[in-house]
GROMACS .gro file of C-alpha atoms in nm:
model
  484
    1MET     CA    1   0.075  23.065   7.134
    2LYS     CA    2   0.450  23.123   7.112
    3LEU     CA    3   0.655  23.066   7.425
    4GLN     CA    4   0.796  23.419   7.416
    5LYS     CA    5   0.449  23.570   7.434
    6LEU     CA    6   0.351  23.338   7.719
    7LEU     CA    7   0.651  23.438   7.926
    8GLY     CA    8   0.579  23.808   7.880
    9SER     CA    9   0.759  24.009   8.146
   10ILE     CA   10   0.834  23.715   8.380
   11PRO     CA   11   1.195  23.748   8.504
   12VAL     CA   12   1.378  23.454   8.345
   13LEU     CA   13   1.698  23.332   8.511
   14GLU     CA   14   1.798  23.089   8.237
   15CYS     CA   15   1.639  22.963   7.915
   16THR     CA   16   1.741  22.684   7.678
   17ALA     CA   17   1.403  22.670   7.499
   18ASP     CA   18   1.344  22.839   7.164
   19PRO     CA   19   1.131  23.153   7.230
   20ASP     CA   20   0.945  23.089   6.902
   21THR     CA   21   0.830  22.743   7.014
   22GLU     CA   22   0.454  22.704   6.967
   23ILE     CA   23   0.290  22.601   7.294
   24ARG     CA   24  -0.028  22.394   7.271
   25ASP     CA   25  -0.139  22.432   7.635
   26ILE     CA   26  -0.011  22.471   7.990
   27CYS     CA   27   0.001  22.177   8.229
   28TYR     CA   28   0.128  22.127   8.583
   29ASP     CA   29   0.025  21.761   8.621
   30SER     CA   30   0.274  21.536   8.441
   31ARG     CA   31   0.008  21.267   8.400
   32ALA     CA   32  -0.196  21.498   8.177
   33VAL     CA   33   0.085  21.631   7.955
   34GLN     CA   34   0.021  21.627   7.581
   35PRO     CA   35   0.277  21.684   7.303
   36GLY     CA   36   0.350  22.054   7.267
   37ASP     CA   37   0.252  22.151   7.622
   38LEU     CA   38   0.449  22.376   7.853
   39PHE     CA   39   0.494  22.179   8.175
   40VAL     CA   40   0.521  22.393   8.488
   41ALA     CA   41   0.709  22.220   8.770
   42VAL     CA   42   0.560  22.355   9.091
   43SER     CA   43   0.710  22.287   9.432
   44GLY     CA   44   0.395  22.168   9.607
   45TYR     CA   45   0.320  22.127   9.974
   46ALA     CA   46   0.285  21.751   9.933
   47VAL     CA   47   0.444  21.679   9.594
   48ASP     CA   48   0.733  21.849   9.412
   49GLY     CA   49   0.659  21.880   9.042
   50HIS     CA   50   1.031  21.897   8.965
   51LYS     CA   51   1.045  21.521   9.024
   52TYR     CA   52   0.824  21.473   8.718
   53MET     CA   53   1.003  21.695   8.464
   54LYS     CA   54   1.164  21.397   8.291
   55LYS     CA   55   0.828  21.221   8.265
   56ALA     CA   56   0.667  21.537   8.122
   57LEU     CA   57   0.939  21.578   7.859
   58GLU     CA   58   0.912  21.211   7.763
   59ALA     CA   59   0.536  21.263   7.717
   60GLY     CA   60   0.612  21.535   7.462
   61ALA     CA   61   0.624  21.856   7.661
   62ALA     CA   62   0.778  22.130   7.446
   63ALA     CA   63   0.959  22.272   7.747
   64VAL     CA   64   0.945  22.288   8.125
   65LEU     CA   65   0.909  22.601   8.336
   66CYS     CA   66   1.095  22.533   8.658
   67GLU     CA   67   1.310  22.651   8.946
   68HIS     CA   68   1.569  22.373   8.905
   69ALA     CA   69   1.687  22.276   8.558
   70PRO     CA   70   1.619  21.919   8.435
   71GLU     CA   71   1.908  21.697   8.332
   72HIS     CA   72   1.791  21.695   7.970
   73GLY     CA   73   1.542  21.887   7.758
   74ALA     CA   74   1.437  22.246   7.695
   75TYR     CA   75   1.360  22.454   8.002
   76ILE     CA   76   1.295  22.803   8.134
   77ARG     CA   77   1.429  22.859   8.486
   78VAL     CA   78   1.262  23.116   8.712
   79ALA     CA   79   1.285  23.208   9.081
   80ASP     CA   80   0.927  23.105   9.164
   81SER     CA   81   0.749  22.862   8.931
   82ARG     CA   82   0.424  22.883   9.132
   83HIS     CA   83   0.401  23.255   9.067
   84ALA     CA   84   0.508  23.203   8.706
   85LEU     CA   85   0.227  22.949   8.658
   86ALA     CA   86  -0.027  23.221   8.739
   87GLU     CA   87   0.140  23.465   8.499
   88VAL     CA   88   0.166  23.226   8.203
   89SER     CA   89  -0.190  23.105   8.264
   90ALA     CA   90  -0.319  23.464   8.246
   91ALA     CA   91  -0.123  23.521   7.925
   92TYR     CA   92  -0.240  23.193   7.770
   93PHE     CA   93  -0.605  23.289   7.819
   94GLY     CA   94  -0.550  23.646   7.702
   95HIS     CA   95  -0.563  23.820   8.043
   96PRO     CA   96  -0.941  23.782   8.078
   97ALA     CA   97  -0.955  23.969   8.412
   98LYS     CA   98  -0.880  24.288   8.218
   99GLU     CA   99  -1.208  24.242   8.031
  100LEU     CA  100  -1.409  24.219   8.354
  101THR     CA  101  -1.469  24.445   8.651
  102MET     CA  102  -1.320  24.226   8.922
  103ILE     CA  103  -1.429  24.228   9.287
  104GLY     CA  104  -1.247  24.023   9.550
  105VAL     CA  105  -1.388  23.934   9.893
  106THR     CA  106  -1.173  23.788  10.169
  107GLY     CA  107  -1.233  23.703  10.535
  108THR     CA  108  -1.284  23.394  10.748
  109ASN     CA  109  -1.663  23.411  10.748
  110GLY     CA  110  -1.921  23.565  10.518
  111LYS     CA  111  -1.741  23.544  10.183
  112THR     CA  112  -2.007  23.326  10.021
  113THR     CA  113  -2.296  23.539  10.144
  114VAL     CA  114  -2.134  23.869  10.040
  115THR     CA  115  -2.040  23.749   9.692
  116THR     CA  116  -2.378  23.584   9.632
  117LEU     CA  117  -2.566  23.895   9.742
  118LEU     CA  118  -2.339  24.121   9.539
  119LYS     CA  119  -2.402  23.915   9.226
  120HIS     CA  120  -2.775  23.957   9.284
  121VAL     CA  121  -2.737  24.335   9.332
  122LEU     CA  122  -2.533  24.376   9.014
  123GLU     CA  123  -2.787  24.177   8.815
  124GLU     CA  124  -3.084  24.368   8.959
  125THR     CA  125  -2.942  24.720   8.944
  126ARG     CA  126  -2.733  24.702   8.627
  127GLY     CA  127  -2.896  24.419   8.437
  128ALA     CA  128  -2.545  24.281   8.408
  129LYS     CA  129  -2.429  23.928   8.346
  130VAL     CA  130  -2.207  23.834   8.641
  131GLY     CA  131  -1.951  23.561   8.694
  132LEU     CA  132  -1.896  23.420   9.043
  133VAL     CA  133  -1.608  23.217   9.189
  134GLY     CA  134  -1.697  23.076   9.528
  135THR     CA  135  -1.752  22.799   9.779
  136ASN     CA  136  -2.107  22.720   9.670
  137GLY     CA  137  -1.997  22.676   9.310
  138ASN     CA  138  -1.866  22.879   9.020
  139MET     CA  139  -2.128  23.062   8.815
  140ILE     CA  140  -2.148  23.222   8.474
  141GLY     CA  141  -2.476  23.410   8.482
  142SER     CA  142  -2.734  23.154   8.597
  143GLU     CA  143  -2.523  22.850   8.510
  144THR     CA  144  -2.343  22.679   8.801
  145PHE     CA  145  -2.028  22.468   8.786
  146HIS     CA  146  -1.900  22.246   9.069
  147THR     CA  147  -1.584  22.356   9.249
  148GLU     CA  148  -1.341  22.172   9.476
  149HIS     CA  149  -1.188  22.481   9.635
  150THR     CA  150  -1.306  22.828   9.737
  151THR     CA  151  -1.055  22.964   9.487
  152PRO     CA  152  -0.940  22.718   9.215
  153GLY     CA  153  -0.580  22.684   9.094
  154PRO     CA  154  -0.430  22.965   8.881
  155TYR     CA  155  -0.479  22.790   8.546
  156GLU     CA  156  -0.838  22.700   8.636
  157VAL     CA  157  -0.908  23.056   8.758
  158GLN     CA  158  -0.789  23.208   8.431
  159LYS     CA  159  -0.978  22.950   8.226
  160LEU     CA  160  -1.294  23.032   8.420
  161LEU     CA  161  -1.245  23.407   8.380
  162ARG     CA  162  -1.196  23.357   8.006
  163ALA     CA  163  -1.525  23.163   7.990
  164MET     CA  164  -1.695  23.447   8.181
  165ALA     CA  165  -1.562  23.713   7.947
  166ASP     CA  166  -1.650  23.511   7.636
  167ALA     CA  167  -2.003  23.456   7.772
  168GLY     CA  168  -2.055  23.832   7.801
  169CYS     CA  169  -2.003  23.880   8.174
  170GLU     CA  170  -1.928  24.236   8.277
  171TYR     CA  171  -1.830  24.156   8.635
  172GLY     CA  172  -1.625  23.885   8.803
  173VAL     CA  173  -1.701  23.842   9.173
  174MET     CA  174  -1.458  23.621   9.366
  175GLU     CA  175  -1.421  23.471   9.708
  176VAL     CA  176  -1.048  23.508   9.765
  177SER     CA  177  -0.915  23.261  10.020
  178SER     CA  178  -0.594  23.306  10.218
  179HIS     CA  179  -0.454  22.994  10.051
  180SER     CA  180  -0.515  23.140   9.706
  181LEU     CA  181  -0.328  23.459   9.795
  182VAL     CA  182  -0.014  23.300   9.939
  183GLN     CA  183  -0.013  23.030   9.670
  184TYR     CA  184  -0.046  23.294   9.394
  185ARG     CA  185  -0.362  23.140   9.251
  186VAL     CA  186  -0.494  23.491   9.184
  187ALA     CA  187  -0.162  23.655   9.098
  188GLY     CA  188  -0.194  23.889   8.802
  189ILE     CA  189  -0.559  23.973   8.872
  190GLN     CA  190  -0.624  24.338   8.953
  191TYR     CA  191  -0.942  24.392   9.154
  192ARG     CA  192  -1.147  24.706   9.112
  193VAL     CA  193  -1.260  24.659   9.473
  194GLY     CA  194  -1.124  24.433   9.747
  195LEU     CA  195  -1.311  24.368  10.072
  196PHE     CA  196  -1.198  24.236  10.411
  197ASN     CA  197  -1.488  24.124  10.630
  198ASN     CA  198  -1.333  23.953  10.936
  199LEU     CA  199  -1.061  23.723  11.064
  200THR     CA  200  -1.110  23.450  11.322
  201GLN     CA  201  -0.926  23.128  11.396
  202ASP     CA  202  -0.912  22.886  11.105
  203HIS     CA  203  -0.654  22.723  10.876
  204LEU     CA  204  -0.378  22.734  11.137
  205ASP     CA  205  -0.276  22.390  11.017
  206PHE     CA  206  -0.153  22.578  10.708
  207HIS     CA  207  -0.068  22.930  10.829
  208LYS     CA  208   0.062  22.822  11.174
  209THR     CA  209  -0.010  23.161  11.338
  210MET     CA  210  -0.289  23.418  11.326
  211GLU     CA  211  -0.030  23.678  11.223
  212ASN     CA  212   0.058  23.474  10.914
  213TYR     CA  213  -0.310  23.420  10.842
  214ALA     CA  214  -0.376  23.795  10.863
  215ALA     CA  215  -0.077  23.878  10.644
  216ALA     CA  216  -0.211  23.636  10.381
  217LYS     CA  217  -0.551  23.805  10.378
  218ALA     CA  218  -0.386  24.149  10.355
  219MET     CA  219  -0.223  24.049  10.025
  220LEU     CA  220  -0.557  24.122   9.856
  221PHE     CA  221  -0.493  24.493   9.906
  222GLN     CA  222  -0.169  24.469   9.711
  223GLN     CA  223  -0.371  24.404   9.396
  224SER     CA  224  -0.684  24.615   9.443
  225ASP     CA  225  -0.764  24.963   9.315
  226VAL     CA  226  -0.952  25.037   9.636
  227GLY     CA  227  -0.996  24.834   9.956
  228ILE     CA  228  -1.283  24.819  10.203
  229VAL     CA  229  -1.206  24.708  10.560
  230ASN     CA  230  -1.443  24.619  10.844
  231VAL     CA  231  -1.277  24.819  11.122
  232ASP     CA  232  -1.484  24.647  11.392
  233ASP     CA  233  -1.263  24.342  11.341
  234ASP     CA  234  -0.954  24.303  11.562
  235TRP     CA  235  -0.729  24.249  11.259
  236ALA     CA  236  -0.846  24.551  11.059
  237GLN     CA  237  -0.533  24.756  11.130
  238VAL     CA  238  -0.313  24.485  10.981
  239MET     CA  239  -0.513  24.508  10.657
  240ILE     CA  240  -0.483  24.886  10.651
  241GLU     CA  241  -0.109  24.889  10.725
  242HIS     CA  242  -0.034  24.635  10.450
  243ALA     CA  243  -0.251  24.803  10.186
  244ALA     CA  244  -0.104  24.948   9.869
  245CYS     CA  245  -0.433  25.111   9.770
  246PRO     CA  246  -0.677  25.366   9.915
  247ILE     CA  247  -0.883  25.216  10.199
  248ARG     CA  248  -1.250  25.275  10.280
  249THR     CA  249  -1.383  25.171  10.620
  250LEU     CA  250  -1.711  25.018  10.736
  251SER     CA  251  -1.856  24.968  11.083
  252ALA     CA  252  -2.168  24.872  11.271
  253GLU     CA  253  -2.029  25.021  11.594
  254ARG     CA  254  -1.858  25.348  11.499
  255ASN     CA  255  -1.978  25.665  11.326
  256ASP     CA  256  -1.645  25.786  11.185
  257CYS     CA  257  -1.631  25.544  10.890
  258ASP     CA  258  -1.707  25.568  10.520
  259TYR     CA  259  -1.989  25.314  10.553
  260VAL     CA  260  -2.190  25.283  10.873
  261ALA     CA  261  -2.483  25.067  10.987
  262LYS     CA  262  -2.716  25.242  11.234
  263ASP     CA  263  -3.057  25.177  11.389
  264ILE     CA  264  -3.000  24.800  11.366
  265ARG     CA  265  -3.307  24.579  11.413
  266LEU     CA  266  -3.264  24.203  11.449
  267SER     CA  267  -3.551  23.955  11.412
  268PRO     CA  268  -3.606  23.585  11.335
  269SER     CA  269  -3.690  23.677  10.976
  270GLY     CA  270  -3.379  23.883  10.909
  271VAL     CA  271  -3.214  24.220  10.973
  272ARG     CA  272  -3.297  24.584  10.910
  273PHE     CA  273  -3.072  24.887  10.946
  274MET     CA  274  -2.992  25.230  10.808
  275ALA     CA  275  -2.684  25.235  10.584
  276LEU     CA  276  -2.488  25.560  10.574
  277ALA     CA  277  -2.254  25.610  10.281
  278GLY     CA  278  -2.122  25.964  10.296
  279ASP     CA  279  -2.426  26.187  10.246
  280ALA     CA  280  -2.639  25.899  10.118
  281LEU     CA  281  -2.879  25.709  10.342
  282ALA     CA  282  -3.074  25.389  10.272
  283ARG     CA  283  -3.296  25.156  10.471
  284VAL     CA  284  -3.158  24.803  10.421
  285SER     CA  285  -3.360  24.487  10.478
  286LEU     CA  286  -3.219  24.135  10.438
  287CYS     CA  287  -3.399  23.805  10.498
  288ILE     CA  288  -3.099  23.637  10.669
  289PRO     CA  289  -3.102  23.669  11.050
  290GLY     CA  290  -2.809  23.755  11.275
  291LYS     CA  291  -2.578  24.046  11.350
  292PHE     CA  292  -2.329  23.902  11.101
  293SER     CA  293  -2.589  23.965  10.830
  294VAL     CA  294  -2.567  24.336  10.906
  295TYR     CA  295  -2.194  24.329  10.826
  296ASN     CA  296  -2.250  24.121  10.514
  297ALA     CA  297  -2.523  24.351  10.383
  298LEU     CA  298  -2.324  24.666  10.469
  299ALA     CA  299  -2.026  24.518  10.284
  300VAL     CA  300  -2.243  24.477   9.974
  301VAL     CA  301  -2.364  24.838  10.006
  302ALA     CA  302  -2.002  24.953  10.033
  303ILE     CA  303  -1.875  24.753   9.734
  304ALA     CA  304  -2.169  24.857   9.519
  305SER     CA  305  -2.114  25.222   9.616
  306GLU     CA  306  -1.751  25.200   9.505
  307LEU     CA  307  -1.879  25.065   9.174
  308GLY     CA  308  -2.109  25.366   9.135
  309ILE     CA  309  -2.436  25.210   9.254
  310ALA     CA  310  -2.636  25.428   9.492
  311PRO     CA  311  -2.715  25.280   9.836
  312ASP     CA  312  -3.091  25.305   9.781
  313GLU     CA  313  -3.057  25.099   9.461
  314THR     CA  314  -2.854  24.838   9.647
  315ALA     CA  315  -3.105  24.833   9.933
  316ALA     CA  316  -3.395  24.775   9.692
  317ALA     CA  317  -3.208  24.479   9.539
  318LEU     CA  318  -3.113  24.330   9.877
  319ALA     CA  319  -3.479  24.336   9.980
  320THR     CA  320  -3.551  24.085   9.701
  321ALA     CA  321  -3.250  23.858   9.769
  322GLN     CA  322  -3.311  23.496   9.861
  323PRO     CA  323  -3.138  23.319  10.152
  324VAL     CA  324  -2.800  23.173  10.061
  325LYS     CA  325  -2.792  22.793  10.046
  326GLY     CA  326  -2.646  22.638  10.360
  327ARG     CA  327  -2.642  22.964  10.554
  328ALA     CA  328  -2.910  22.955  10.828
  329GLU     CA  329  -3.120  22.756  10.580
  330VAL     CA  330  -3.455  22.633  10.717
  331LEU     CA  331  -3.568  22.279  10.632
  332PRO     CA  332  -3.929  22.154  10.645
  333THR     CA  333  -4.020  21.933  10.942
  334ASP     CA  334  -4.314  21.717  11.047
  335GLY     CA  335  -4.403  21.897  11.366
  336ASP     CA  336  -4.359  22.177  11.616
  337TYR     CA  337  -3.981  22.206  11.590
  338THR     CA  338  -3.735  22.371  11.350
  339ILE     CA  339  -3.428  22.244  11.165
  340LEU     CA  340  -3.158  22.476  11.031
  341ILE     CA  341  -2.859  22.390  10.815
  342ASP     CA  342  -2.554  22.613  10.851
  343TYR     CA  343  -2.198  22.596  10.719
  344ALA     CA  344  -2.027  22.730  11.035
  345VAL     CA  345  -1.686  22.559  11.058
  346THR     CA  346  -1.491  22.806  11.274
  347PRO     CA  347  -1.526  22.902  11.641
  348ASP     CA  348  -1.648  23.250  11.549
  349ALA     CA  349  -1.902  23.119  11.299
  350VAL     CA  350  -2.035  22.868  11.554
  351GLU     CA  351  -2.074  23.146  11.809
  352ASN     CA  352  -2.248  23.366  11.552
  353ILE     CA  353  -2.509  23.111  11.452
  354LEU     CA  354  -2.580  23.012  11.813
  355ASP     CA  355  -2.615  23.375  11.920
  356THR     CA  356  -2.840  23.441  11.621
  357VAL     CA  357  -3.088  23.163  11.693
  358ARG     CA  358  -3.117  23.277  12.056
  359ASP     CA  359  -3.303  23.579  11.923
  360PHE     CA  360  -3.593  23.363  11.808
  361ALA     CA  361  -3.564  23.016  11.967
  362HIS     CA  362  -3.872  22.931  12.178
  363GLY     CA  363  -3.742  22.597  12.305
  364ARG     CA  364  -3.409  22.420  12.335
  365VAL     CA  365  -3.125  22.495  12.096
  366VAL     CA  366  -2.993  22.154  11.987
  367PHE     CA  367  -2.655  22.181  11.820
  368LEU     CA  368  -2.518  21.900  11.600
  369PHE     CA  369  -2.162  21.941  11.475
  370GLY     CA  370  -1.820  21.789  11.414
  371CYS     CA  371  -1.482  21.912  11.292
  372GLY     CA  372  -1.307  21.841  10.964
  373GLY     CA  373  -1.015  21.603  10.949
  374ASP     CA  374  -0.669  21.705  10.824
  375ARG     CA  375  -0.747  22.063  10.922
  376ASP     CA  376  -0.674  22.300  11.211
  377ARG     CA  377  -0.683  22.079  11.523
  378LEU     CA  378  -0.644  22.368  11.768
  379LYS     CA  379  -0.998  22.491  11.704
  380ARG     CA  380  -1.165  22.159  11.797
  381PRO     CA  381  -1.184  22.202  12.177
  382ILE     CA  382  -1.265  22.570  12.128
  383MET     CA  383  -1.566  22.483  11.914
  384GLY     CA  384  -1.667  22.221  12.172
  385ARG     CA  385  -1.657  22.478  12.452
  386ILE     CA  386  -1.856  22.736  12.253
  387ALA     CA  387  -2.116  22.472  12.164
  388GLY     CA  388  -2.153  22.382  12.531
  389GLU     CA  389  -2.176  22.743  12.642
  390LYS     CA  390  -2.426  22.853  12.380
  391ALA     CA  391  -2.649  22.547  12.318
  392ASP     CA  392  -2.890  22.359  12.542
  393PHE     CA  393  -2.804  22.016  12.407
  394VAL     CA  394  -2.512  21.909  12.188
  395ILE     CA  395  -2.475  21.615  11.951
  396VAL     CA  396  -2.110  21.556  11.857
  397THR     CA  397  -2.068  21.379  11.526
  398SER     CA  398  -1.845  21.356  11.220
  399ASP     CA  399  -1.790  21.625  10.957
  400ASN     CA  400  -1.547  21.544  10.675
  401PRO     CA  401  -1.302  21.315  10.859
  402ARG     CA  402  -1.082  21.278  10.551
  403THR     CA  403  -0.782  21.063  10.649
  404GLU     CA  404  -0.830  21.100  11.025
  405ASP     CA  405  -1.018  20.862  11.254
  406PRO     CA  406  -1.360  21.024  11.328
  407ASP     CA  407  -1.344  20.903  11.689
  408ALA     CA  408  -1.004  21.068  11.732
  409ILE     CA  409  -1.142  21.399  11.603
  410ILE     CA  410  -1.436  21.376  11.843
  411ALA     CA  411  -1.197  21.301  12.129
  412GLU     CA  412  -1.028  21.637  12.063
  413ILE     CA  413  -1.364  21.820  12.065
  414LEU     CA  414  -1.488  21.675  12.394
  415PRO     CA  415  -1.242  21.842  12.638
  416GLY     CA  416  -1.384  22.183  12.546
  417LEU     CA  417  -1.743  22.063  12.568
  418GLU     CA  418  -1.679  21.894  12.901
  419GLN     CA  419  -1.574  22.227  13.051
  420THR     CA  420  -1.945  22.317  13.042
  421ARG     CA  421  -2.242  22.153  13.209
  422THR     CA  422  -2.442  22.117  12.891
  423PRO     CA  423  -2.571  21.763  12.826
  424PHE     CA  424  -2.443  21.595  12.512
  425VAL     CA  425  -2.430  21.269  12.323
  426VAL     CA  426  -2.178  21.133  12.073
  427ARG     CA  427  -2.294  20.976  11.747
  428ALA     CA  428  -1.997  20.943  11.512
  429ASP     CA  429  -2.214  20.843  11.214
  430ARG     CA  430  -2.360  21.171  11.092
  431ARG     CA  431  -2.679  21.019  10.952
  432GLU     CA  432  -2.743  20.843  11.283
  433ALA     CA  433  -2.674  21.171  11.464
  434ILE     CA  434  -2.933  21.355  11.255
  435GLU     CA  435  -3.187  21.080  11.312
  436TYR     CA  436  -3.118  21.092  11.686
  437ALA     CA  437  -3.181  21.470  11.688
  438ILE     CA  438  -3.515  21.432  11.509
  439GLU     CA  439  -3.636  21.125  11.698
  440ASN     CA  440  -3.556  21.284  12.035
  441HIS     CA  441  -3.676  21.636  11.966
  442ARG     CA  442  -3.900  21.822  12.207
  443LYS     CA  443  -4.171  22.075  12.136
  444ASP     CA  444  -4.027  22.404  12.001
  445ASP     CA  445  -3.675  22.265  11.969
  446LEU     CA  446  -3.448  22.443  11.722
  447ILE     CA  447  -3.205  22.187  11.576
  448ILE     CA  448  -2.896  22.319  11.399
  449LEU     CA  449  -2.714  22.081  11.164
  450CYS     CA  450  -2.380  22.255  11.153
  451GLY     CA  451  -2.072  22.228  10.935
  452LYS     CA  452  -2.193  22.089  10.603
  453GLY     CA  453  -2.404  22.379  10.478
  454HIS     CA  454  -2.420  22.370  10.099
  455GLU     CA  455  -2.212  22.052  10.074
  456ASP     CA  456  -2.385  21.741   9.944
  457TYR     CA  457  -2.103  21.503  10.026
  458GLN     CA  458  -1.884  21.368  10.304
  459ILE     CA  459  -1.512  21.305  10.257
  460ILE     CA  460  -1.398  20.980  10.418
  461GLY     CA  461  -1.036  20.889  10.350
  462HIS     CA  462  -0.974  21.024  10.002
  463GLU     CA  463  -1.323  20.936   9.881
  464LYS     CA  464  -1.607  21.182   9.841
  465ILE     CA  465  -1.937  21.010   9.928
  466HIS     CA  466  -2.275  21.160   9.844
  467MET     CA  467  -2.446  21.287  10.156
  468ASP     CA  468  -2.700  21.569  10.136
  469GLU     CA  469  -2.850  21.658  10.473
  470ARG     CA  470  -3.165  21.788  10.304
  471GLU     CA  471  -3.222  21.443  10.157
  472ILE     CA  472  -3.136  21.272  10.486
  473VAL     CA  473  -3.386  21.482  10.681
  474ALA     CA  474  -3.655  21.420  10.418
  475GLN     CA  475  -3.590  21.044  10.432
  476ILE     CA  476  -3.607  21.038  10.811
  477LEU     CA  477  -3.932  21.233  10.807
  478GLU     CA  478  -4.079  20.996  10.549
  479LYS     CA  479  -3.975  20.698  10.764
  480ARG     CA  480  -4.143  20.857  11.067
  481LYS     CA  481  -4.457  20.917  10.862
  482THR     CA  482  -4.468  20.553  10.754
  483LYS     CA  483  -4.428  20.431  11.113
  484SER     CA  484  -4.702  20.654  11.251
   0.00000   0.00000   0.00000
């Protein structure tokens, strides 16, 4: 593709490259540059790509797209190379988002559940092939691809959308993280519908303040045809005020909204409620317990309605949906106790899962959790306090310590936990912690393994080590069987 076509309408400050230059591919990692590539020098949060422009040109890059001109070689200078990377990536892959009906879902909690359920609804009601970009993996129809981030980088996003369009997908359903919005990973994508579910403390290591975090989420409504906002959330007004599109509202507490959940029934097996969408009414049933499931299901009803799917059709599809992996997922045990796996990694999510299991726990609620390293440290004591207030017994362990010392992370959790009178133990090794929970269970205990959810790995240092809690539990149970 010729450079001129790639640049499209991007405001160019200065250009020494020939517009008719044929570009082989786009690259923003100088180590992967091939002759004929356009190298995009991005000012990163850890590494500045401008330092590697010379290396990229020496490797054969046809030109560099940058904010600061290199000493030698062809270049295109722009005000924001990160934003430009998204634009040239979209152009390189032929603007695939325009060939799909795009839906974006943002919020601290519930993105994975909403997008997974929506994909199921679209497949069941429209017989459509659906692409999904999300935490549990990227999907093209029934095929799943591993992902490192909730929302991949801009080049990877556009490449994935092109694969979806070429495979015959009609819809593209995306979890849209706050990082992806402020880092322009989804710049240039216009969403038919954008949804905001909730905002609670997380990622303050990156955003610094809740106000910045909220403003990042609100960016979704700058590139949506219509937005849907959960007005029961404290940050809803920020979303509405920042929106550049019509806004629809949803609520499980108010009656003056476009989408309302009424007659809510909670049970250990799931939730039931009446969904009101204008003059339409549908009885919704979902096999995932907890009040948060009401909001997730109502969000799906709302999005589907904006796409022209009647609430009763959506309700019929939701009734056949399977539980989402790593979200209140029940594991088999060898006795009269229950083990759940849940991905809760924020204070609000921890509170939600603990409140949910109280509806059906017959014995102690045993809560096993840790906090991720190199992430928001302020939430650690908060999560410890909530665990102590809501559980009957707490096991503090390691999550993904990354480059931090697991014991140091635990030390920041304990002050919150110690504010309560709940008994607890510390087992830094997560496998040992799980074995301790099982070996010391009591009749009717409900054990929650919290924080890993769908993940089948643990990140220690910079290394990702295989660790699937489903396998660990099965191995411990087999060991117990052999001993008995």
